[in-house]
Amino acid sequence: MKTLQKISVTAAMLIISGCGGGSSNSNAGPSTPPVTVTPPVTATPTTITNILTGTAAPGVATQTIRGTAYIGASVTAYSVQADGSSGVVLGATATADVNGQFVITATAAPLGPVRLVAVGGTVARAADNTIQPGGSLELITPFVTTEYNNFKISPLTDIAANAMTSSARSGATLANAFVEGMQRLLELDVANVVFLQDKSVYLNILKGAVKSDTTYYGAQSLQGQELLNGLEYLGVMLDLPAQAVVKAVGAAAQSSYALANVDGSGMPVNVGTWANGTFNPSATMTLKALRDAKTPEAQKVAGTVAGTKVAPRLNEYVSRYLVMDFTMDTACRSNASLYFTSRYPFYQVDAQGKMFAADCSAATQRIAELKARVATNNSTGMK
């Protein structure tokens, strides 16, 4: 009987010790609290204002600035001050690759106008089959966004930027200065007169085209190539390197191409000279003196002094003899009058709807005389 009682007490003690709750897990430690996951905070995209219209620009702010420049050029992005001068550098300088493409990652998304400066590289000038140093070219854009961040730095954007900077320096707002710069550029081809107040054209020029988002004339200056070709042949006519031509035109644009060939401050535009086959851009030779010496007599106009004849305003010369003549010659040779009249609707064709034979012959002759200068130009040696 005592034996059974001992067994029962022992069994009870085992049961009690086995059901003692936490005593069997005394080494497990406290339980781990659940982890709370906080979702990342996403910043609201910044809307950029198009200073030309005062409305929101397409897309949102971005740190990526891309485009094309001369092959091998070094491209730097700057903010733009209220007086048109360059502000802080926006990111590391980029080099244009073999296709001329570059990408700049700004340290912070620019919220206002941006100046792109491309220095160096080379350019092929088809007018005289030369390879020339690229020099320095600028492009000023009123804004950069995810939808508007692919720019084409070219002589066209440099001329506009030159005139814009002068206008801002004289007290114009950046928006008004930008408009003025673009208008001075468009004046180099009278076919663009209908575009002078069209802000969509100003933005398209920064992408490499001279066209409007509104259709005016089917073939009217659809691309900037006509103006670029005109600038090339201005270099042939004046025997100036490509970079000297761009700077001279940009400086003259500051004064709306005054007959005196002065810049925005009224100072004569200097272009430099050749000496023993080397071009010296700092040598004294005014644009007016060079143009008066190089312009054919038949293409000159009455000067301010009675009885004198001088080179016409620079924009009128480029438009008439270096853009329109080549367009007319192409239309005449291809017997496609519409190619010319769609660009220049004020031109009256003959009774058969064709270009006048005398006009075609005159344009062809002027072009031949212009091209003949290539053989004796100093610039031809730039290979």
Short mmCIF file of C-alpha atoms in Angstrom, two decimals:
data_model
loop_
_atom_site.label_atom_id
_atom_site.label_comp_id
_atom_site.label_asym_id
_atom_site.label_seq_id
_atom_site.Cartn_x
_atom_site.Cartn_y
_atom_site.Cartn_z
CA MET A 1 0.00 0.00 0.00
CA LYS A 2 2.82 2.39 0.88
CA THR A 3 4.48 1.51 -2.36
CA LEU A 4 1.38 2.57 -4.34
CA GLN A 5 1.24 5.86 -2.42
CA LYS A 6 4.91 6.61 -3.27
CA ILE A 7 4.29 5.90 -6.95
CA SER A 8 1.26 8.19 -6.97
CA VAL A 9 3.15 11.05 -5.30
CA THR A 10 6.06 10.65 -7.73
CA ALA A 11 3.72 10.64 -10.73
CA ALA A 12 1.96 13.75 -9.49
CA MET A 13 5.24 15.54 -9.05
CA LEU A 14 6.27 14.62 -12.62
CA ILE A 15 2.97 15.88 -13.98
CA ILE A 16 3.31 19.14 -12.11
CA SER A 17 6.89 19.67 -13.25
CA GLY A 18 5.99 18.82 -16.87
CA CYS A 19 3.10 21.29 -17.04
CA GLY A 20 4.92 24.14 -15.37
CA GLY A 21 4.37 26.70 -18.22
CA GLY A 22 7.53 28.67 -18.97
CA SER A 23 9.88 26.59 -16.87
CA SER A 24 10.59 24.26 -19.80
CA ASN A 25 11.40 27.28 -22.14
CA SER A 26 13.39 29.38 -19.69
CA ASN A 27 16.27 29.87 -22.21
CA ALA A 28 14.13 31.13 -25.19
CA GLY A 29 14.25 34.82 -24.12
CA PRO A 30 11.58 37.47 -24.81
CA SER A 31 9.59 37.24 -28.04
CA THR A 32 10.66 39.56 -31.03
CA PRO A 33 8.19 42.38 -31.75
CA PRO A 34 6.84 42.63 -35.33
CA VAL A 35 8.80 44.85 -37.79
CA THR A 36 7.00 47.94 -39.07
CA VAL A 37 7.85 48.75 -42.73
CA THR A 38 7.66 52.45 -43.58
CA PRO A 39 7.11 53.10 -47.31
CA PRO A 40 9.66 55.51 -48.92
CA VAL A 41 8.58 59.09 -49.32
CA THR A 42 8.32 60.01 -53.02
CA ALA A 43 8.81 63.68 -53.78
CA THR A 44 6.15 65.32 -55.90
CA PRO A 45 7.60 66.06 -59.39
CA THR A 46 8.40 69.74 -59.81
CA THR A 47 6.50 71.56 -62.53
CA ILE A 48 8.58 73.98 -64.57
CA THR A 49 7.25 77.25 -65.96
CA ASN A 50 7.80 78.12 -69.62
CA ILE A 51 8.91 81.74 -69.25
CA LEU A 52 7.84 82.49 -72.82
CA THR A 53 4.19 81.76 -72.12
CA GLY A 54 3.92 81.90 -68.34
CA THR A 55 2.30 78.46 -68.37
CA ALA A 56 3.55 75.04 -67.30
CA ALA A 57 6.15 73.56 -69.61
CA PRO A 58 5.60 70.01 -70.87
CA GLY A 59 7.03 67.37 -68.54
CA VAL A 60 8.58 67.97 -65.12
CA ALA A 61 11.97 68.96 -63.72
CA THR A 62 14.88 66.65 -64.52
CA GLN A 63 18.60 66.41 -63.82
CA THR A 64 19.32 64.96 -67.26
CA ILE A 65 20.40 67.38 -70.00
CA ARG A 66 21.30 65.83 -73.34
CA GLY A 67 21.87 66.86 -76.91
CA THR A 68 24.35 67.08 -79.77
CA ALA A 69 27.34 69.31 -80.44
CA TYR A 70 30.43 69.19 -82.64
CA ILE A 71 32.25 65.86 -82.35
CA GLY A 72 34.74 65.99 -79.49
CA ALA A 73 33.44 69.25 -78.02
CA SER A 74 33.40 69.73 -74.24
CA VAL A 75 29.92 70.77 -73.11
CA THR A 76 29.16 72.54 -69.84
CA ALA A 77 25.77 73.58 -68.47
CA TYR A 78 25.24 76.81 -66.52
CA SER A 79 22.32 78.55 -64.91
CA VAL A 80 21.48 81.96 -66.41
CA GLN A 81 21.52 85.17 -64.40
CA ALA A 82 18.91 87.91 -64.81
CA ASP A 83 21.41 90.00 -66.82
CA GLY A 84 22.02 87.14 -69.26
CA SER A 85 25.40 86.15 -67.84
CA SER A 86 26.30 82.63 -66.77
CA GLY A 87 25.55 81.53 -63.23
CA VAL A 88 26.70 78.38 -61.44
CA VAL A 89 27.88 75.25 -63.21
CA LEU A 90 25.06 72.71 -63.08
CA GLY A 91 27.07 69.51 -63.38
CA ALA A 92 30.23 67.87 -64.64
CA THR A 93 31.35 68.76 -68.16
CA ALA A 94 30.54 66.14 -70.80
CA THR A 95 32.34 65.33 -74.05
CA ALA A 96 30.42 64.88 -77.30
CA ASP A 97 31.03 61.38 -78.67
CA VAL A 98 31.72 60.28 -82.26
CA ASN A 99 28.09 61.02 -83.09
CA GLY A 100 28.22 64.39 -81.39
CA GLN A 101 25.96 63.23 -78.56
CA PHE A 102 26.45 64.24 -74.93
CA VAL A 103 24.65 63.78 -71.62
CA ILE A 104 25.05 65.99 -68.54
CA THR A 105 23.68 64.93 -65.16
CA ALA A 106 23.00 68.10 -63.19
CA THR A 107 23.65 68.11 -59.44
CA ALA A 108 20.09 69.41 -59.08
CA ALA A 109 17.25 69.77 -61.56
CA PRO A 110 17.44 73.27 -63.09
CA LEU A 111 14.30 75.32 -62.48
CA GLY A 112 14.99 78.15 -64.92
CA PRO A 113 16.86 78.95 -68.16
CA VAL A 114 20.03 76.97 -68.89
CA ARG A 115 23.06 77.92 -70.98
CA LEU A 116 24.98 75.12 -72.73
CA VAL A 117 28.50 75.99 -73.87
CA ALA A 118 30.32 73.66 -76.27
CA VAL A 119 34.05 74.30 -76.66
CA GLY A 120 36.35 72.65 -79.18
CA GLY A 121 35.63 69.75 -81.47
CA THR A 122 35.64 69.96 -85.25
CA VAL A 123 33.15 70.85 -87.96
CA ALA A 124 33.04 69.86 -91.61
CA ARG A 125 32.15 72.79 -93.90
CA ALA A 126 30.64 71.33 -97.04
CA ALA A 127 30.72 74.65 -98.92
CA ASP A 128 34.50 74.42 -99.37
CA ASN A 129 35.17 70.83 -98.25
CA THR A 130 37.17 71.80 -95.17
CA ILE A 131 37.51 70.49 -91.62
CA GLN A 132 37.69 73.36 -89.16
CA PRO A 133 37.99 73.93 -85.41
CA GLY A 134 34.62 74.20 -83.73
CA GLY A 135 35.50 77.13 -81.50
CA SER A 136 32.87 77.97 -78.87
CA LEU A 137 29.12 77.69 -79.41
CA GLU A 138 26.25 78.40 -77.03
CA LEU A 139 22.63 77.44 -76.65
CA ILE A 140 20.24 79.04 -74.18
CA THR A 141 17.02 77.21 -73.42
CA PRO A 142 14.21 78.82 -71.40
CA PHE A 143 13.65 75.56 -69.53
CA VAL A 144 14.66 71.90 -69.24
CA THR A 145 12.12 69.16 -68.49
CA THR A 146 11.67 65.44 -68.99
CA GLU A 147 9.81 66.24 -72.21
CA TYR A 148 12.20 68.95 -73.40
CA ASN A 149 15.79 68.01 -72.76
CA ASN A 150 17.40 67.11 -76.08
CA PHE A 151 19.12 70.10 -77.67
CA LYS A 152 21.21 70.74 -80.76
CA ILE A 153 24.03 73.22 -80.15
CA SER A 154 24.81 74.88 -83.48
CA PRO A 155 25.76 78.18 -85.12
CA LEU A 156 22.05 79.01 -85.17
CA THR A 157 21.66 78.68 -81.39
CA ASP A 158 24.91 80.60 -80.87
CA ILE A 159 23.71 83.58 -82.93
CA ALA A 160 20.43 83.64 -81.01
CA ALA A 161 22.23 83.30 -77.66
CA ASN A 162 24.63 86.13 -78.56
CA ALA A 163 21.77 88.52 -79.34
CA MET A 164 19.81 87.35 -76.31
CA THR A 165 22.66 87.98 -73.90
CA SER A 166 23.14 91.48 -75.29
CA SER A 167 19.43 92.21 -74.90
CA ALA A 168 19.36 90.98 -71.30
CA ARG A 169 22.49 92.97 -70.52
CA SER A 170 20.66 96.04 -71.77
CA GLY A 171 17.84 95.47 -69.27
CA ALA A 172 15.34 93.16 -71.01
CA THR A 173 13.81 90.30 -69.05
CA LEU A 174 15.16 86.86 -69.89
CA ALA A 175 11.88 86.00 -71.60
CA ASN A 176 11.93 89.11 -73.80
CA ALA A 177 15.65 88.73 -74.47
CA PHE A 178 15.13 85.14 -75.59
CA VAL A 179 12.41 86.25 -78.01
CA GLU A 180 14.63 89.00 -79.42
CA GLY A 181 17.54 86.60 -79.93
CA MET A 182 15.35 84.18 -81.85
CA GLN A 183 13.86 86.93 -83.98
CA ARG A 184 17.31 88.18 -84.97
CA LEU A 185 18.21 84.65 -86.06
CA LEU A 186 15.02 84.14 -88.07
CA GLU A 187 15.63 87.43 -89.90
CA LEU A 188 18.51 85.77 -91.74
CA ASP A 189 15.89 84.28 -94.09
CA VAL A 190 13.01 86.47 -95.21
CA ALA A 191 10.93 83.32 -95.70
CA ASN A 192 10.74 83.11 -91.92
CA VAL A 193 9.05 86.48 -91.51
CA VAL A 194 5.76 84.78 -90.70
CA PHE A 195 7.46 82.99 -87.79
CA LEU A 196 8.87 86.02 -86.01
CA GLN A 197 6.19 86.04 -83.31
CA ASP A 198 5.69 82.26 -83.15
CA LYS A 199 7.13 80.97 -79.86
CA SER A 200 6.83 77.35 -80.93
CA VAL A 201 9.45 78.03 -83.60
CA TYR A 202 11.85 79.44 -81.00
CA LEU A 203 11.75 76.16 -79.09
CA ASN A 204 12.01 74.03 -82.23
CA ILE A 205 15.18 75.85 -83.27
CA LEU A 206 16.85 74.55 -80.10
CA LYS A 207 16.05 71.05 -81.37
CA GLY A 208 17.56 71.75 -84.81
CA ALA A 209 14.52 72.70 -86.88
CA VAL A 210 13.05 75.96 -88.11
CA LYS A 211 9.40 75.02 -88.15
CA SER A 212 6.16 75.97 -86.47
CA ASP A 213 3.73 73.79 -84.60
CA THR A 214 1.13 75.59 -86.73
CA THR A 215 1.27 74.89 -90.46
CA TYR A 216 1.81 77.98 -92.59
CA TYR A 217 3.40 76.86 -95.85
CA GLY A 218 4.22 73.27 -96.61
CA ALA A 219 7.90 73.70 -97.44
CA GLN A 220 8.71 76.85 -95.49
CA SER A 221 12.02 76.47 -93.70
CA LEU A 222 11.19 73.03 -92.37
CA GLN A 223 14.77 72.52 -91.21
CA GLY A 224 17.58 74.76 -90.10
CA GLN A 225 19.84 73.42 -92.83
CA GLU A 226 19.04 76.28 -95.21
CA LEU A 227 20.35 78.80 -92.70
CA LEU A 228 23.37 76.67 -91.87
CA ASN A 229 24.21 76.41 -95.57
CA GLY A 230 23.83 80.17 -95.89
CA LEU A 231 26.31 80.73 -93.06
CA GLU A 232 28.77 78.36 -94.71
CA TYR A 233 28.67 80.33 -97.94
CA LEU A 234 28.98 83.58 -96.01
CA GLY A 235 32.29 82.13 -94.83
CA VAL A 236 33.25 81.43 -98.44
CA MET A 237 32.23 84.92 -99.55
CA LEU A 238 34.19 86.66 -96.78
CA ASP A 239 36.97 84.04 -96.58
CA LEU A 240 36.46 83.57 -92.85
CA PRO A 241 36.74 80.38 -90.77
CA ALA A 242 33.45 78.93 -89.55
CA GLN A 243 33.87 80.06 -85.94
CA ALA A 244 34.69 83.64 -87.02
CA VAL A 245 31.57 83.78 -89.20
CA VAL A 246 29.28 82.73 -86.36
CA LYS A 247 30.72 85.25 -83.92
CA ALA A 248 30.53 88.06 -86.48
CA VAL A 249 26.89 87.36 -87.32
CA GLY A 250 25.99 87.02 -83.64
CA ALA A 251 27.62 90.34 -82.80
CA ALA A 252 25.89 92.09 -85.74
CA ALA A 253 22.58 90.58 -84.63
CA GLN A 254 22.87 92.55 -81.38
CA SER A 255 22.19 95.76 -83.34
CA SER A 256 19.52 94.19 -85.61
CA TYR A 257 22.13 94.00 -88.38
CA ALA A 258 22.66 97.76 -88.63
CA LEU A 259 24.12 98.94 -91.92
CA ALA A 260 27.19 100.11 -89.98
CA ASN A 261 27.94 96.50 -88.93
CA VAL A 262 28.16 97.32 -85.22
CA ASP A 263 27.31 95.34 -82.10
CA GLY A 264 24.70 96.12 -79.45
CA SER A 265 26.88 98.81 -77.86
CA GLY A 266 27.48 100.53 -81.20
CA MET A 267 31.06 99.32 -81.54
CA PRO A 268 32.33 98.06 -84.92
CA VAL A 269 32.33 94.26 -85.15
CA ASN A 270 35.89 92.95 -85.55
CA VAL A 271 36.47 89.73 -87.51
CA GLY A 272 40.26 89.22 -87.69
CA THR A 273 42.49 88.60 -90.70
CA TRP A 274 44.68 86.04 -92.41
CA ALA A 275 48.47 86.35 -92.31
CA ASN A 276 50.75 83.86 -94.07
CA GLY A 277 47.99 81.24 -94.16
CA THR A 278 47.17 81.58 -90.46
CA PHE A 279 44.00 83.24 -89.23
CA ASN A 280 44.36 85.72 -86.39
CA PRO A 281 40.95 86.47 -84.84
CA SER A 282 42.39 89.33 -82.77
CA ALA A 283 43.85 91.25 -85.71
CA THR A 284 41.98 94.43 -86.56
CA MET A 285 39.60 94.08 -89.49
CA THR A 286 36.06 95.34 -89.14
CA LEU A 287 33.13 93.41 -90.52
CA LYS A 288 32.04 96.49 -92.45
CA ALA A 289 35.41 96.96 -94.14
CA LEU A 290 35.63 93.28 -95.04
CA ARG A 291 32.07 93.14 -96.39
CA ASP A 292 32.48 96.33 -98.42
CA ALA A 293 35.63 94.87 -99.97
CA LYS A 294 34.23 91.41 -100.67
CA THR A 295 30.65 92.18 -101.77
CA PRO A 296 30.20 92.37 -105.58
CA GLU A 297 29.31 95.86 -106.79
CA ALA A 298 26.02 94.67 -108.27
CA GLN A 299 24.91 93.52 -104.83
CA LYS A 300 25.74 96.73 -102.96
CA VAL A 301 23.27 99.40 -101.84
CA ALA A 302 23.46 103.16 -101.38
CA GLY A 303 25.61 104.20 -98.44
CA THR A 304 24.91 106.88 -95.86
CA VAL A 305 27.27 109.20 -97.70
CA ALA A 306 25.88 110.47 -100.99
CA GLY A 307 27.34 108.75 -104.02
CA THR A 308 28.76 105.76 -102.11
CA LYS A 309 27.78 102.10 -102.33
CA VAL A 310 28.23 99.64 -99.48
CA ALA A 311 27.35 96.08 -98.57
CA PRO A 312 23.67 95.74 -97.58
CA ARG A 313 22.56 94.86 -94.08
CA LEU A 314 23.99 91.47 -93.19
CA ASN A 315 20.64 89.73 -92.68
CA GLU A 316 19.38 91.04 -96.04
CA TYR A 317 22.49 89.82 -97.81
CA VAL A 318 22.35 86.33 -96.27
CA SER A 319 18.63 86.06 -96.98
CA ARG A 320 18.78 87.28 -100.59
CA TYR A 321 22.03 85.87 -101.92
CA LEU A 322 22.97 82.96 -99.66
CA VAL A 323 19.61 81.37 -98.89
CA MET A 324 17.07 82.52 -101.46
CA ASP A 325 19.42 82.19 -104.45
CA PHE A 326 20.26 78.59 -103.59
CA THR A 327 16.58 77.75 -103.05
CA MET A 328 15.71 79.36 -106.40
CA ASP A 329 18.53 77.55 -108.19
CA THR A 330 17.32 74.20 -106.87
CA ALA A 331 13.75 74.96 -107.95
CA CYS A 332 14.89 76.09 -111.41
CA ARG A 333 17.11 73.07 -112.06
CA SER A 334 14.42 70.63 -110.93
CA ASN A 335 11.61 72.55 -112.68
CA ALA A 336 9.75 72.59 -109.37
CA SER A 337 8.48 76.13 -108.95
CA LEU A 338 6.35 75.12 -105.97
CA TYR A 339 9.52 74.32 -104.04
CA PHE A 340 10.38 78.02 -104.22
CA THR A 341 6.95 79.66 -104.12
CA SER A 342 5.84 77.68 -101.07
CA ARG A 343 8.81 79.16 -99.24
CA TYR A 344 8.48 82.62 -100.81
CA PRO A 345 4.78 83.09 -101.61
CA PHE A 346 5.29 86.72 -102.66
CA TYR A 347 7.25 85.61 -105.76
CA GLN A 348 5.15 85.84 -108.92
CA VAL A 349 5.73 83.05 -111.43
CA ASP A 350 5.29 83.47 -115.21
CA ALA A 351 2.12 82.75 -117.15
CA GLN A 352 2.96 79.02 -117.23
CA GLY A 353 3.40 78.93 -113.45
CA LYS A 354 7.17 78.58 -113.73
CA MET A 355 10.15 80.54 -112.47
CA PHE A 356 11.23 83.31 -114.82
CA ALA A 357 14.17 82.14 -116.93
CA ALA A 358 16.02 85.41 -116.34
CA ASP A 359 15.72 84.99 -112.56
CA CYS A 360 17.02 81.44 -112.76
CA SER A 361 19.94 82.48 -114.93
CA ALA A 362 20.89 85.37 -112.63
CA ALA A 363 20.79 83.18 -109.50
CA THR A 364 22.89 80.50 -111.20
CA GLN A 365 25.47 83.09 -112.25
CA ARG A 366 25.75 84.60 -108.76
CA ILE A 367 26.19 81.16 -107.22
CA ALA A 368 28.90 80.25 -109.75
CA GLU A 369 30.81 83.45 -108.96
CA LEU A 370 30.52 82.76 -105.25
CA LYS A 371 31.77 79.20 -105.53
CA ALA A 372 34.69 80.34 -107.67
CA ARG A 373 36.15 82.05 -104.60
CA VAL A 374 36.85 78.71 -102.97
CA ALA A 375 39.93 78.14 -105.13
CA THR A 376 41.68 81.30 -103.93
CA ASN A 377 40.40 81.51 -100.33
CA ASN A 378 42.78 81.05 -97.42
CA SER A 379 40.07 79.00 -95.70
CA THR A 380 40.41 76.29 -98.34
CA GLY A 381 43.70 75.25 -96.74
CA MET A 382 41.92 74.25 -93.52
CA LYS A 383 41.82 70.48 -94.01
#
